[in-house]
XYZ file of C-alpha atoms in Angstrom:
384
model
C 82.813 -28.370 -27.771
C 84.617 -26.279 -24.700
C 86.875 -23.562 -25.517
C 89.241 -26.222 -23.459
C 87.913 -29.400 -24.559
C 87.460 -32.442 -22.488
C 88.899 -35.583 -23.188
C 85.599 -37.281 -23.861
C 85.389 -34.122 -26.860
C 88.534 -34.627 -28.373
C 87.738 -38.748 -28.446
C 84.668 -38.022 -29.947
C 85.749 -35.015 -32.409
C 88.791 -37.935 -33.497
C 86.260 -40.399 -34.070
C 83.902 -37.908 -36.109
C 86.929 -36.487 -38.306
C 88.109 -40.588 -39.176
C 84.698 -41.701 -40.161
C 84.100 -38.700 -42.308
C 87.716 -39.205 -43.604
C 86.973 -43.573 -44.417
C 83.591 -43.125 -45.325
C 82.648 -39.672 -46.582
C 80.630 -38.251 -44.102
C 78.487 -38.774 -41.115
C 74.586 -38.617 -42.142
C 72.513 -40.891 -43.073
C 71.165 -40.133 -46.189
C 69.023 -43.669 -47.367
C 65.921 -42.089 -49.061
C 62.742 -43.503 -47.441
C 60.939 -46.511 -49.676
C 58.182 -45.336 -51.747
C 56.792 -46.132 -55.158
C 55.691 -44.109 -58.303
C 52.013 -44.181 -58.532
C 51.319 -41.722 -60.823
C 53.043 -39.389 -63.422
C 52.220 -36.566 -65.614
C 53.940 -33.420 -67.130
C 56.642 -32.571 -64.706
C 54.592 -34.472 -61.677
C 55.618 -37.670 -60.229
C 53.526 -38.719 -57.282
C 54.900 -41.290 -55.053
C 53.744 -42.958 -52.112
C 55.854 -44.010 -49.370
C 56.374 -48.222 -48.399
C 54.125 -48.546 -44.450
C 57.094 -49.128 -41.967
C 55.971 -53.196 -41.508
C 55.950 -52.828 -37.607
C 53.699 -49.768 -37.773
C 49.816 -50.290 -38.214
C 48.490 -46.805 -40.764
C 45.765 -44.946 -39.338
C 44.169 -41.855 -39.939
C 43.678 -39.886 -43.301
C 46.983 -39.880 -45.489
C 49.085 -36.517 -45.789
C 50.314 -35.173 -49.292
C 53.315 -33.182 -49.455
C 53.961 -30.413 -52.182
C 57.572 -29.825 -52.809
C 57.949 -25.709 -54.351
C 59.542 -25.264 -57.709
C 63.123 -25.715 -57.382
C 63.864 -27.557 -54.266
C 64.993 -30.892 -54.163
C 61.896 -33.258 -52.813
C 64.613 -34.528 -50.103
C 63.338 -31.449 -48.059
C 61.054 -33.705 -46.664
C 63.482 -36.934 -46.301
C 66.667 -34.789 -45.479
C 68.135 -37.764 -43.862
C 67.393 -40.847 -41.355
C 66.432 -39.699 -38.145
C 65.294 -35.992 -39.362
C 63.019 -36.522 -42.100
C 59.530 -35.718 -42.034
C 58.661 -38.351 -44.309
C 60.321 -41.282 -41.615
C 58.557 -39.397 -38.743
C 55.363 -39.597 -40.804
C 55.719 -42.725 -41.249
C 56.684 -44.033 -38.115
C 53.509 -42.380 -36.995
C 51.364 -44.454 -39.091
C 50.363 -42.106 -41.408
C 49.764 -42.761 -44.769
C 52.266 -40.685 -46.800
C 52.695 -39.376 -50.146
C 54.920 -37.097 -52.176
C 54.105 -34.480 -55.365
C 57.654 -33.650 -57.214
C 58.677 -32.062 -60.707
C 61.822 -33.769 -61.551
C 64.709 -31.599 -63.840
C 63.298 -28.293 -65.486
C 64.947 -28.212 -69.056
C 64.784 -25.482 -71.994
C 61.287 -27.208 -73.267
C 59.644 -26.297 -69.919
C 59.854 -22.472 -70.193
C 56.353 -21.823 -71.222
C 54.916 -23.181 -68.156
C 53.091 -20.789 -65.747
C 52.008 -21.615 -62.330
C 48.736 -22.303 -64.301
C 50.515 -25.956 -64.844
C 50.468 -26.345 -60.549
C 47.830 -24.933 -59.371
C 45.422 -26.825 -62.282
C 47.025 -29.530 -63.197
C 49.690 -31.069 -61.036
C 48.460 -30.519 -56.833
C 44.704 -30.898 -58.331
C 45.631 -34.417 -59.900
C 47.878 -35.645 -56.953
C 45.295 -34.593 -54.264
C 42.396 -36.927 -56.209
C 45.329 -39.750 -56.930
C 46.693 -39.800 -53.340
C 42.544 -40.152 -52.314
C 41.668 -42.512 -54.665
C 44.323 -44.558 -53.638
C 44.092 -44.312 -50.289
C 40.448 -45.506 -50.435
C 38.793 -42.538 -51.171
C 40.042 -40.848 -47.915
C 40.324 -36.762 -47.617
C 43.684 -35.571 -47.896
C 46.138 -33.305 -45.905
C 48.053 -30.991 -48.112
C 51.264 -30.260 -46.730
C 53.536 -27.372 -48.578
C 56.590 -25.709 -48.330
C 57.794 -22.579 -49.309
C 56.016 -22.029 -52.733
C 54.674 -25.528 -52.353
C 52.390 -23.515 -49.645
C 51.433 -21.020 -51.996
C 50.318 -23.777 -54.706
C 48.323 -25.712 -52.621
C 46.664 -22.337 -50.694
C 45.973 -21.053 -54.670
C 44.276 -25.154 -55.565
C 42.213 -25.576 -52.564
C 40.753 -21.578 -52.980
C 40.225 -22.018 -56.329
C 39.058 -26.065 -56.702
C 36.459 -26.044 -53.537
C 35.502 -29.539 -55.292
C 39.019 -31.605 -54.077
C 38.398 -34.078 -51.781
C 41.116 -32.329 -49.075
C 41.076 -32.860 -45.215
C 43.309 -29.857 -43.955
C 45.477 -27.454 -45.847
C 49.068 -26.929 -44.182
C 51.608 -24.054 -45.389
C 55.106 -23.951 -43.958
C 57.348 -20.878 -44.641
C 55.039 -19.362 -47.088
C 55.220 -15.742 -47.711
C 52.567 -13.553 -48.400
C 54.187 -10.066 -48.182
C 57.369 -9.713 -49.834
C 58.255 -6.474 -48.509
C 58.599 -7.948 -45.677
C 61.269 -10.065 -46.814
C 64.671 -8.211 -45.974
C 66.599 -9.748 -48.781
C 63.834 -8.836 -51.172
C 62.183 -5.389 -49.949
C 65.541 -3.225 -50.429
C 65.325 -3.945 -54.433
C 61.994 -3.410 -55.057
C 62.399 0.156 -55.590
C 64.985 -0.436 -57.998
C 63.037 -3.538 -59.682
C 60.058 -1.243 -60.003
C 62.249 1.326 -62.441
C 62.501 -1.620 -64.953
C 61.577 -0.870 -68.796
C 57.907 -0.148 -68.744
C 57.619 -2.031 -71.962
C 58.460 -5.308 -69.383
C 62.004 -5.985 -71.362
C 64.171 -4.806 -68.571
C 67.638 -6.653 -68.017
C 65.849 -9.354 -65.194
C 62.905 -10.146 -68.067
C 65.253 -10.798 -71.107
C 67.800 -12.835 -69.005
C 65.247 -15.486 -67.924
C 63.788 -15.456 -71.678
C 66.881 -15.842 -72.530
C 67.967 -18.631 -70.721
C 64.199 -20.196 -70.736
C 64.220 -19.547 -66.253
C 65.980 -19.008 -63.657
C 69.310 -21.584 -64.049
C 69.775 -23.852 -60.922
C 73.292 -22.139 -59.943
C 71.224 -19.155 -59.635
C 68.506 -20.636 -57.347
C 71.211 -22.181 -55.510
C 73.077 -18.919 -54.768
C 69.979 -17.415 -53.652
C 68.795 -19.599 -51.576
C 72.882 -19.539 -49.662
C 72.098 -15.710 -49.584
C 69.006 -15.829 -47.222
C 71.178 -17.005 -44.607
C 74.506 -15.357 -45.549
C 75.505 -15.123 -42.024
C 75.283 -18.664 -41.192
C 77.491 -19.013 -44.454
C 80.022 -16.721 -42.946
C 80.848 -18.011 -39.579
C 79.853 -22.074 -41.149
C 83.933 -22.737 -40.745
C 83.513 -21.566 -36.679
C 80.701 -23.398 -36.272
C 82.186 -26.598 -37.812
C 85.426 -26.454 -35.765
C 83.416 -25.920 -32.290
C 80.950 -28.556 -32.997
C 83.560 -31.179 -33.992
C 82.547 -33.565 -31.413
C 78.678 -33.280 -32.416
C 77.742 -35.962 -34.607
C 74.171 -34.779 -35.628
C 74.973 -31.398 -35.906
C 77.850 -32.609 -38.202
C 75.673 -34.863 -40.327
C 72.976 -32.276 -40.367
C 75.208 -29.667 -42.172
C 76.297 -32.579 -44.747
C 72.490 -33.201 -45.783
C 71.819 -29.719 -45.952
C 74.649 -29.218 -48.244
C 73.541 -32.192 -50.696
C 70.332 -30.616 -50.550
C 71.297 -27.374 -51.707
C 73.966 -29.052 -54.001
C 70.518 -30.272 -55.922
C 68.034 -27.376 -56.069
C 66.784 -27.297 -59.761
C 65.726 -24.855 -62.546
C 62.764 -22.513 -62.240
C 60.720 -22.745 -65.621
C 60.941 -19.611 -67.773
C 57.274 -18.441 -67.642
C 56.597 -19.748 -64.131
C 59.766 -17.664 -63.122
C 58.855 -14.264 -64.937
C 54.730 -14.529 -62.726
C 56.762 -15.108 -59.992
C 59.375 -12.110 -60.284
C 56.469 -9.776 -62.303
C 53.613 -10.381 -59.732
C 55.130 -11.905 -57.108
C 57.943 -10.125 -55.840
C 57.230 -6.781 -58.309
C 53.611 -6.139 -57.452
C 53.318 -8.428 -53.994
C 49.976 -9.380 -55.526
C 49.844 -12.444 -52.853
C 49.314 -9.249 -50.175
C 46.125 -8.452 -51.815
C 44.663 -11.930 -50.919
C 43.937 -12.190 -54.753
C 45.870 -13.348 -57.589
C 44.896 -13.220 -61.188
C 46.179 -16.534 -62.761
C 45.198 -17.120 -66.484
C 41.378 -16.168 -67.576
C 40.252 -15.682 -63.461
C 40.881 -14.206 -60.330
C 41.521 -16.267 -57.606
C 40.682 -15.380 -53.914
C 42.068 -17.029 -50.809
C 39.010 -15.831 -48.849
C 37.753 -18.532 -51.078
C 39.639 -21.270 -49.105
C 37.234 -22.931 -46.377
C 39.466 -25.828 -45.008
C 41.193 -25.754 -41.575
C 44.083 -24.134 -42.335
C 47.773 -24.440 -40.632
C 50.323 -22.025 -40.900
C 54.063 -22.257 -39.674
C 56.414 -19.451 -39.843
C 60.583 -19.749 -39.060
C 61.337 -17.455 -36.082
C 64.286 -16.903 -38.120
C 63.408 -17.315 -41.483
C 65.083 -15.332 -43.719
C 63.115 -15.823 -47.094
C 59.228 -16.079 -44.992
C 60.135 -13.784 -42.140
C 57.091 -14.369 -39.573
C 55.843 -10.485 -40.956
C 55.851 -11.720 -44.010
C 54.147 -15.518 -43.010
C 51.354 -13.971 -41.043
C 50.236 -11.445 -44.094
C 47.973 -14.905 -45.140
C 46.244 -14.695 -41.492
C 43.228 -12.028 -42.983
C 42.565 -13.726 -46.050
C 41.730 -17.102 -44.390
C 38.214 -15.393 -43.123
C 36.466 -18.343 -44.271
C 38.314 -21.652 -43.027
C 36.603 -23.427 -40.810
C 39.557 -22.874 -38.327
C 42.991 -21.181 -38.880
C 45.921 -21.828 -36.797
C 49.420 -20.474 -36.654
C 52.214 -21.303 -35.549
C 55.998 -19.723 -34.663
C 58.521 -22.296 -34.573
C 62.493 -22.493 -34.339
C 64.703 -22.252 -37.372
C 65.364 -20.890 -40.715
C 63.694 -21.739 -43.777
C 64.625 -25.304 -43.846
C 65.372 -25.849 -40.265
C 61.948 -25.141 -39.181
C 60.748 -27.637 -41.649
C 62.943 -30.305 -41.283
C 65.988 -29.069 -38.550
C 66.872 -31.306 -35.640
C 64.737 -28.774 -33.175
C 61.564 -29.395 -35.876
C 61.686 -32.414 -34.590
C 60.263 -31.348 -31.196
C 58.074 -28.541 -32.295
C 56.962 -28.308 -36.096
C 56.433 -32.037 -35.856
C 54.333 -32.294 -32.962
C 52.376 -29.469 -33.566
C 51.349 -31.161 -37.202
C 51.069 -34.472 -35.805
C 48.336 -32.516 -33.060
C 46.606 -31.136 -36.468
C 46.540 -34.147 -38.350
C 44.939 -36.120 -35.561
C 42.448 -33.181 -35.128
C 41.071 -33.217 -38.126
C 41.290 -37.058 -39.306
C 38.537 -39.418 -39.795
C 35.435 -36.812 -40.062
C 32.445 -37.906 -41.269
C 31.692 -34.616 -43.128
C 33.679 -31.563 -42.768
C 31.333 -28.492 -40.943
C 30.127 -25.343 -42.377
C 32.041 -22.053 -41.579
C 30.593 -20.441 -38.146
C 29.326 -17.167 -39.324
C 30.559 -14.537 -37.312
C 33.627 -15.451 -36.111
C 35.612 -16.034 -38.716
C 37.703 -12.831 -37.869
C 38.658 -14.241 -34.280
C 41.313 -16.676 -34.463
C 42.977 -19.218 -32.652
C 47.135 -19.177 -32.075
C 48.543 -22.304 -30.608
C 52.111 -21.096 -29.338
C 52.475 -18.361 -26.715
C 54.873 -16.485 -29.496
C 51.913 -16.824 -31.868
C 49.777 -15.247 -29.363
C 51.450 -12.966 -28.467
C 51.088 -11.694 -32.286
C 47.447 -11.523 -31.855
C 47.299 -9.283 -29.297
């Protein structure tokens, strides 16, 4: 909206202002069809309803929601949600969620993820797709469980492996790597104040995950009031801040023991760096991973800064191809923002199609596996 608005503006900003004043608000938020297909220990794998004027094609496309966040990531709302653009696509989609984290959950690791729940969806979403491979699609830590299955179950029937704002470096992170000094004087018996609140309270309490999640992009909190009161007149950018607000109104619980790996290993000892993780009785290597391998990083992303994104790029020396990818947007934006729309989209929609309906999936080229491939000009211009 103009500094000096124009009549056309202040018509629209009216209208905007009464229908969020009748109706409570502007987006759409109608969650996509889809159907429970399978369930387990904090998984429930659901498969989306075909849009009936859309014929499917092409192999179907799992997506791993991380610990914590709401599954709507994926189906913010109508007309920006991944899920609908899947869809409309005529790709057969599917959805791997955890439901509430309660007190009785605290003793599961990330052992429960990376062996039981992605493993199981990935062979469900095949068999009932016809025994098609699969895409896995993951966000956030989603990316870093299904990076950690496909390296260390080679045997999963899996088509492509896709990881969207996934960090590998934390000190990279510029909300994380000024406390790690500090985090590294804990009690060397491991019983600092950070351990025994999370035994305490069995995890990391959703309030907490909420708050931290509002911190990575304090700034946009900040000015949020300026922003709303120029954009007035802007109906999607109006009903875009009111899904992103129910979805951080609903992030959940982090599991006690799944919390303290993360915090210990994770963000304490950047193990993830090392390309290896040790994750109950065995070590798990990423160089281990041989799919094609997709990798997005958020230009401005303040909890996978690219840095910290493109720290997986040496530890993918086996996949039969690796490509990455800077796009626009923060850590949700670039995921599911109105400009992912026109470039996180396409670019997976360009992957999916590339490696769909293979006969049999090559062997790694020997010898070039160090050289790789970067689609964008930004991504490039990393390489160089």
């Amino acid at each position: 909206m103009d500094l000096v608005p124009k009549p056309d503006q202040v018509v629209s900003a009216a209208g905007n202002v009464a229908h969020k004043v009748l109706y409570g608000g502007l987006a759409d938020l109608r969650p996509m069809p889809r159907t429970l297909i399978d369930e387990g220990t904090l998984r429930q794998l659901y498969h989306y309803r075909p849009r009936a004027t859309v014929r499917e094609q092409g192999d179907p496309v799992l997506l791993v929601t991380p610990l914590a966040a709401p599954a709507i990531c994926f189906d913010l709302r109508r007309g920006c949600s991944l899920v609908e653009h899947l869809l409309e696509g005529g790709r057969p989609t599917y959805l791997v969620e955890y439901g509430q984290v309660s007190f009785r959950d605290r003793s599961l690791g990330m052992e429960h993820w990376v062996d039981e729940v992605v493993p199981a969806a990935v062979r469900e979403v095949s068999a009932h797709a016809g025994g098609r491979p699969v895409h896995v699609v993951g966000w956030s830590l989603g990316g870093i469980f299904t990076l950690l299955t496909a390296a260390d179950h080679p045997d999963l029937p899996i088509a492509s492996l896709t990881a969207v704002g996934t960090p590998f470096d934390v000190s990279q992170v510029p909300i994380v790597a000024p406390l790690r000094p500090l985090l590294n004087l804990n009690r060397t018996d491991g019983r600092g104040a950070v351990t025994r609140a999370y035994q305490a309270m069995g995890g990391a309490p959703a309030p907490l995950v909420r708050w931290a999640f509002q911190l990575s992009s304090f700034q946009k909190l900040v000015t949020r009031p300026l922003a709303v009161a120029t954009h007035l007149d802007d109906t999607d950018f109006l009903a875009q801040l009111e899904a992103v607000d129910r979805f951080t109104a609903n992030m959940y619980a982090y599991p006690g023991r799944s919390f303290g790996q993360l915090y210990h290993r994770f963000v304490k000892g950047n193990v993830l760096s090392t390309g290896e993780v040790e994750l109950g009785e065995r070590t798990i290597r990423l160089e281990s991973i041989t799919h094609p391998t997709l990798v997005f990083a958020g230009a401005n992303d303040g909890i996978a800064p690219v840095s910290a994104v493109r720290a997986l790029l040496p530890h993918l020396s086996s996949a039969e191809e690796v490509r990455f990818e800077i796009v626009p947007g923060g850590h949700l934006g670039m995921l599911t923002g109105r400009r992912a729309r026109g470039t996180t989209w396409q670019v997976l929609d360009e992957w999916l199609e590339q490696w769909s309906d293979r006969e049999a999936p090559a062997p790694p080229t020997l010898g070039t596996s160090r050289s790789r491939r970067y689609g964008s000009a930004g991504s490039r211009s990393l390489g160089r």
